[in-house]
Amino acid sequence: MRLVVKYTIGEKVKYISHLDFMRLVQRALRRAEIPVAYSKGFNPHPKLSFASALAVGTLSDGEYLDIILDREMDPKTLCHRMNEKLPEGIRFVEAVAIDEKAPSLMSLIERGEYLIKISGVKSRKIDAVSLIENFLKQTEIVTIKKTKKGDRQVNIRPMIHKIDIIDQHQDGITIKALVSTGSKANLRPEQLIEALLDFANISYYPEFLVQIHRLDLYLFQDGKLVTPVDME
């Protein structure tokens, strides 16, 4: 049996690294007595994978786990048992059964939606509407991507699909952005923020003045964006 599980990440666990989070989930699965299937060989490991790694310090309402069980189990029971063993700040909110032969979630995810609050801009008031409109009119938005082989220039404009202004407050703005996420193309929200501030001629300021909240992850099905728990 194969399940896709949707879970959330709250304030108390947002600074846990992805590796530590994986270990935490595996430990909770054992304690909750979830019948996870294991690989064969000298070093068996649980058959589970995550749709997309979440950056440390980011909240999320829409993270996904792809898990294979060695026997049938009610999805609601799995969520209930896991929530009894998981620490505060992590909640399994929904699980659905999918075809065991379906591609991995990691290969299917193509979009991520983020709520981004930028505050601390006290030097001058931002004209948010004009800023976003002119920013998106650019045909190229070049940023520097650091890799193991060194720095390289990347045009991130094709990876920015939508930006909506949610709020314009006294010292900054809150936006909702839909960007490319996944194995095919991936734009980190930090890259988007840096490019936006650079366009506005505002120096990038301390991280605590930027709050990032991932709202959900999406894949394409019949030309439409759907979440992993809504795919058919």
Short mmCIF file of C-alpha atoms in Angstrom, two decimals:
data_model
loop_
_atom_site.label_atom_id
_atom_site.label_comp_id
_atom_site.label_asym_id
_atom_site.label_seq_id
_atom_site.Cartn_x
_atom_site.Cartn_y
_atom_site.Cartn_z
CA MET A 1 0.00 0.00 0.00
CA ARG A 2 1.33 3.42 -0.97
CA LEU A 3 0.23 6.64 0.72
CA VAL A 4 0.80 10.33 0.21
CA VAL A 5 0.72 12.18 3.52
CA LYS A 6 0.25 15.92 3.90
CA TYR A 7 1.81 17.50 6.99
CA THR A 8 2.53 20.93 8.43
CA ILE A 9 5.61 22.53 9.98
CA GLY A 10 5.11 25.04 12.80
CA GLU A 11 7.21 27.52 14.77
CA LYS A 12 8.63 25.02 17.27
CA VAL A 13 10.23 22.79 14.63
CA LYS A 14 11.06 25.14 11.77
CA TYR A 15 14.77 25.20 12.63
CA ILE A 16 15.21 21.41 12.44
CA SER A 17 17.46 20.39 9.55
CA HIS A 18 16.03 18.17 6.81
CA LEU A 19 18.24 15.24 7.87
CA ASP A 20 17.18 15.53 11.51
CA PHE A 21 13.56 15.83 10.43
CA MET A 22 13.83 12.61 8.42
CA ARG A 23 15.21 10.82 11.48
CA LEU A 24 12.45 12.27 13.65
CA VAL A 25 9.74 11.00 11.30
CA GLN A 26 11.33 7.55 11.06
CA ARG A 27 11.48 7.33 14.86
CA ALA A 28 7.82 8.38 15.15
CA LEU A 29 6.82 5.76 12.56
CA ARG A 30 8.44 3.05 14.68
CA ARG A 31 6.90 4.30 17.92
CA ALA A 32 3.47 4.58 16.29
CA GLU A 33 3.86 1.00 14.98
CA ILE A 34 3.18 2.01 11.39
CA PRO A 35 3.80 -1.03 9.11
CA VAL A 36 6.36 0.66 6.87
CA ALA A 37 7.87 -1.48 4.12
CA TYR A 38 11.67 -1.79 4.10
CA SER A 39 14.17 -2.25 1.30
CA LYS A 40 16.12 -5.49 1.10
CA GLY A 41 19.85 -6.03 1.47
CA PHE A 42 22.53 -5.54 4.11
CA ASN A 43 21.25 -2.13 5.17
CA PRO A 44 17.42 -2.09 4.95
CA HIS A 45 15.84 1.35 5.07
CA PRO A 46 12.18 2.44 5.23
CA LYS A 47 10.49 3.05 1.89
CA LEU A 48 9.61 6.70 2.27
CA SER A 49 10.60 9.92 0.57
CA PHE A 50 9.81 13.60 0.84
CA ALA A 51 8.34 15.63 -2.01
CA SER A 52 10.61 18.65 -1.57
CA ALA A 53 13.09 19.60 1.14
CA LEU A 54 12.02 22.63 3.18
CA ALA A 55 14.63 25.28 3.96
CA VAL A 56 15.54 25.62 7.63
CA GLY A 57 13.54 28.40 9.28
CA THR A 58 10.55 28.09 6.93
CA LEU A 59 7.00 27.41 8.11
CA SER A 60 4.72 25.27 5.96
CA ASP A 61 1.06 24.34 5.58
CA GLY A 62 1.74 21.91 2.74
CA GLU A 63 4.56 19.37 2.99
CA TYR A 64 4.27 15.84 1.59
CA LEU A 65 5.59 12.41 2.43
CA ASP A 66 5.49 9.43 0.04
CA ILE A 67 5.38 6.19 2.04
CA ILE A 68 4.96 2.49 1.23
CA LEU A 69 3.41 0.12 3.79
CA ASP A 70 3.77 -3.66 3.84
CA ARG A 71 0.06 -4.11 4.54
CA GLU A 72 -3.22 -2.19 4.31
CA MET A 73 -3.91 0.55 6.86
CA ASP A 74 -6.63 3.17 7.19
CA PRO A 75 -5.07 6.55 6.23
CA LYS A 76 -6.90 8.37 9.04
CA THR A 77 -5.59 5.86 11.57
CA LEU A 78 -2.04 6.46 10.35
CA CYS A 79 -2.39 10.23 10.82
CA HIS A 80 -3.94 9.79 14.28
CA ARG A 81 -1.20 7.44 15.48
CA MET A 82 1.57 9.63 14.12
CA ASN A 83 0.17 12.79 15.68
CA GLU A 84 0.28 11.07 19.06
CA LYS A 85 4.03 10.47 18.65
CA LEU A 86 5.20 13.54 16.74
CA PRO A 87 6.40 16.63 18.65
CA GLU A 88 4.36 19.81 18.79
CA GLY A 89 4.77 21.74 15.56
CA ILE A 90 4.47 18.76 13.20
CA ARG A 91 1.02 17.50 12.26
CA PHE A 92 -0.11 14.90 9.76
CA VAL A 93 -3.31 16.44 8.39
CA GLU A 94 -4.30 14.08 5.57
CA ALA A 95 -3.28 10.83 3.89
CA VAL A 96 -4.53 9.29 0.65
CA ALA A 97 -3.76 6.01 -1.10
CA ILE A 98 -2.18 6.22 -4.56
CA ASP A 99 -1.10 3.79 -7.27
CA GLU A 100 2.10 2.03 -6.20
CA LYS A 101 3.42 2.34 -9.77
CA ALA A 102 2.93 6.12 -9.92
CA PRO A 103 6.08 8.25 -10.34
CA SER A 104 7.75 9.56 -7.19
CA LEU A 105 6.38 12.77 -5.69
CA MET A 106 9.82 14.31 -5.99
CA SER A 107 9.68 13.92 -9.78
CA LEU A 108 6.10 15.21 -10.04
CA ILE A 109 6.28 18.44 -8.00
CA GLU A 110 6.68 21.53 -10.21
CA ARG A 111 5.39 24.51 -8.22
CA GLY A 112 5.63 25.93 -4.73
CA GLU A 113 3.47 28.70 -3.30
CA TYR A 114 4.91 30.98 -0.63
CA LEU A 115 3.74 33.77 1.65
CA ILE A 116 6.66 36.14 2.16
CA LYS A 117 6.70 39.02 4.62
CA ILE A 118 9.49 41.55 4.20
CA SER A 119 9.79 44.09 7.02
CA GLY A 120 12.39 46.46 8.39
CA VAL A 121 12.61 48.75 5.34
CA LYS A 122 12.66 52.04 7.22
CA SER A 123 14.69 54.11 4.79
CA ARG A 124 11.74 54.81 2.49
CA LYS A 125 8.21 53.74 1.73
CA ILE A 126 7.82 51.04 -0.92
CA ASP A 127 5.33 51.56 -3.75
CA ALA A 128 4.48 47.85 -3.79
CA VAL A 129 2.19 47.85 -6.83
CA SER A 130 4.68 49.67 -9.05
CA LEU A 131 7.58 47.61 -7.71
CA ILE A 132 5.98 44.23 -8.47
CA GLU A 133 4.61 45.30 -11.87
CA ASN A 134 7.98 46.60 -13.07
CA PHE A 135 9.84 43.66 -11.55
CA LEU A 136 7.70 41.19 -13.51
CA LYS A 137 8.03 43.17 -16.75
CA GLN A 138 11.67 42.16 -16.93
CA THR A 139 12.48 39.48 -19.50
CA GLU A 140 15.58 38.48 -17.55
CA ILE A 141 16.30 38.49 -13.83
CA VAL A 142 19.86 37.26 -13.37
CA THR A 143 21.09 36.07 -9.98
CA ILE A 144 24.21 34.28 -8.80
CA LYS A 145 23.79 30.62 -7.84
CA LYS A 146 26.47 29.06 -5.67
CA THR A 147 27.36 25.48 -6.63
CA LYS A 148 30.13 23.03 -5.75
CA LYS A 149 31.84 23.97 -8.99
CA GLY A 150 31.65 27.69 -8.20
CA ASP A 151 29.30 30.60 -8.78
CA ARG A 152 27.23 30.81 -11.97
CA GLN A 153 24.67 33.22 -13.34
CA VAL A 154 21.06 32.03 -13.56
CA ASN A 155 18.05 33.72 -15.16
CA ILE A 156 15.26 33.16 -12.62
CA ARG A 157 12.53 35.03 -14.53
CA PRO A 158 11.09 31.84 -16.15
CA MET A 159 10.76 30.34 -12.66
CA ILE A 160 8.60 33.19 -11.30
CA HIS A 161 5.00 32.45 -12.30
CA LYS A 162 2.95 34.82 -10.17
CA ILE A 163 3.35 37.44 -7.45
CA ASP A 164 0.38 38.94 -5.61
CA ILE A 165 0.55 41.76 -3.07
CA ILE A 166 -1.17 40.66 0.13
CA ASP A 167 -0.36 43.64 2.33
CA GLN A 168 1.71 46.80 2.30
CA HIS A 169 2.67 47.74 5.83
CA GLN A 170 4.61 50.66 7.25
CA ASP A 171 8.09 49.20 6.81
CA GLY A 172 7.68 46.59 4.09
CA ILE A 173 5.36 44.32 2.13
CA THR A 174 3.78 40.87 2.25
CA ILE A 175 3.53 38.98 -1.03
CA LYS A 176 2.29 35.60 -2.23
CA ALA A 177 4.49 34.02 -4.87
CA LEU A 178 4.10 30.97 -7.10
CA VAL A 179 7.50 29.73 -8.26
CA SER A 180 9.12 26.69 -9.85
CA THR A 181 9.88 24.03 -7.27
CA GLY A 182 11.19 20.52 -7.77
CA SER A 183 13.69 18.46 -9.72
CA LYS A 184 12.99 20.09 -13.11
CA ALA A 185 13.52 23.69 -11.97
CA ASN A 186 13.81 25.10 -8.48
CA LEU A 187 13.73 28.69 -7.26
CA ARG A 188 14.39 29.23 -3.58
CA PRO A 189 12.25 32.03 -2.11
CA GLU A 190 15.44 33.58 -0.72
CA GLN A 191 16.66 34.05 -4.30
CA LEU A 192 13.40 35.75 -5.24
CA ILE A 193 13.59 38.08 -2.23
CA GLU A 194 17.19 39.03 -2.96
CA ALA A 195 16.37 39.77 -6.61
CA LEU A 196 13.31 41.82 -5.66
CA LEU A 197 15.22 43.91 -3.13
CA ASP A 198 18.10 44.38 -5.55
CA PHE A 199 15.62 45.64 -8.16
CA ALA A 200 14.23 48.09 -5.59
CA ASN A 201 17.78 49.25 -4.73
CA ILE A 202 17.40 48.08 -1.16
CA SER A 203 20.29 46.33 0.56
CA TYR A 204 19.54 42.78 1.71
CA TYR A 205 19.04 42.95 5.46
CA PRO A 206 19.15 40.48 8.36
CA GLU A 207 17.25 37.23 7.88
CA PHE A 208 14.98 37.74 10.89
CA LEU A 209 13.26 40.57 9.00
CA VAL A 210 12.12 38.13 6.31
CA GLN A 211 9.42 35.58 7.17
CA ILE A 212 8.83 32.74 4.70
CA HIS A 213 5.81 30.45 4.86
CA ARG A 214 5.30 27.71 2.28
CA LEU A 215 1.57 27.44 1.61
CA ASP A 216 1.57 24.34 -0.60
CA LEU A 217 3.25 22.28 -3.30
CA TYR A 218 1.69 21.51 -6.68
CA LEU A 219 2.01 19.23 -9.68
CA PHE A 220 0.39 19.40 -13.10
CA GLN A 221 -2.47 17.05 -13.95
CA ASP A 222 -4.43 17.50 -17.19
CA GLY A 223 -2.91 20.96 -17.52
CA LYS A 224 -4.07 22.11 -14.09
CA LEU A 225 -2.21 22.61 -10.82
CA VAL A 226 -3.27 20.19 -8.08
CA THR A 227 -1.80 19.25 -4.71
CA PRO A 228 -0.41 15.72 -4.25
CA VAL A 229 -3.40 14.66 -2.13
CA ASP A 230 -5.80 15.85 -4.85
CA MET A 231 -4.22 14.06 -7.80
CA GLU A 232 -6.16 11.26 -9.45
#
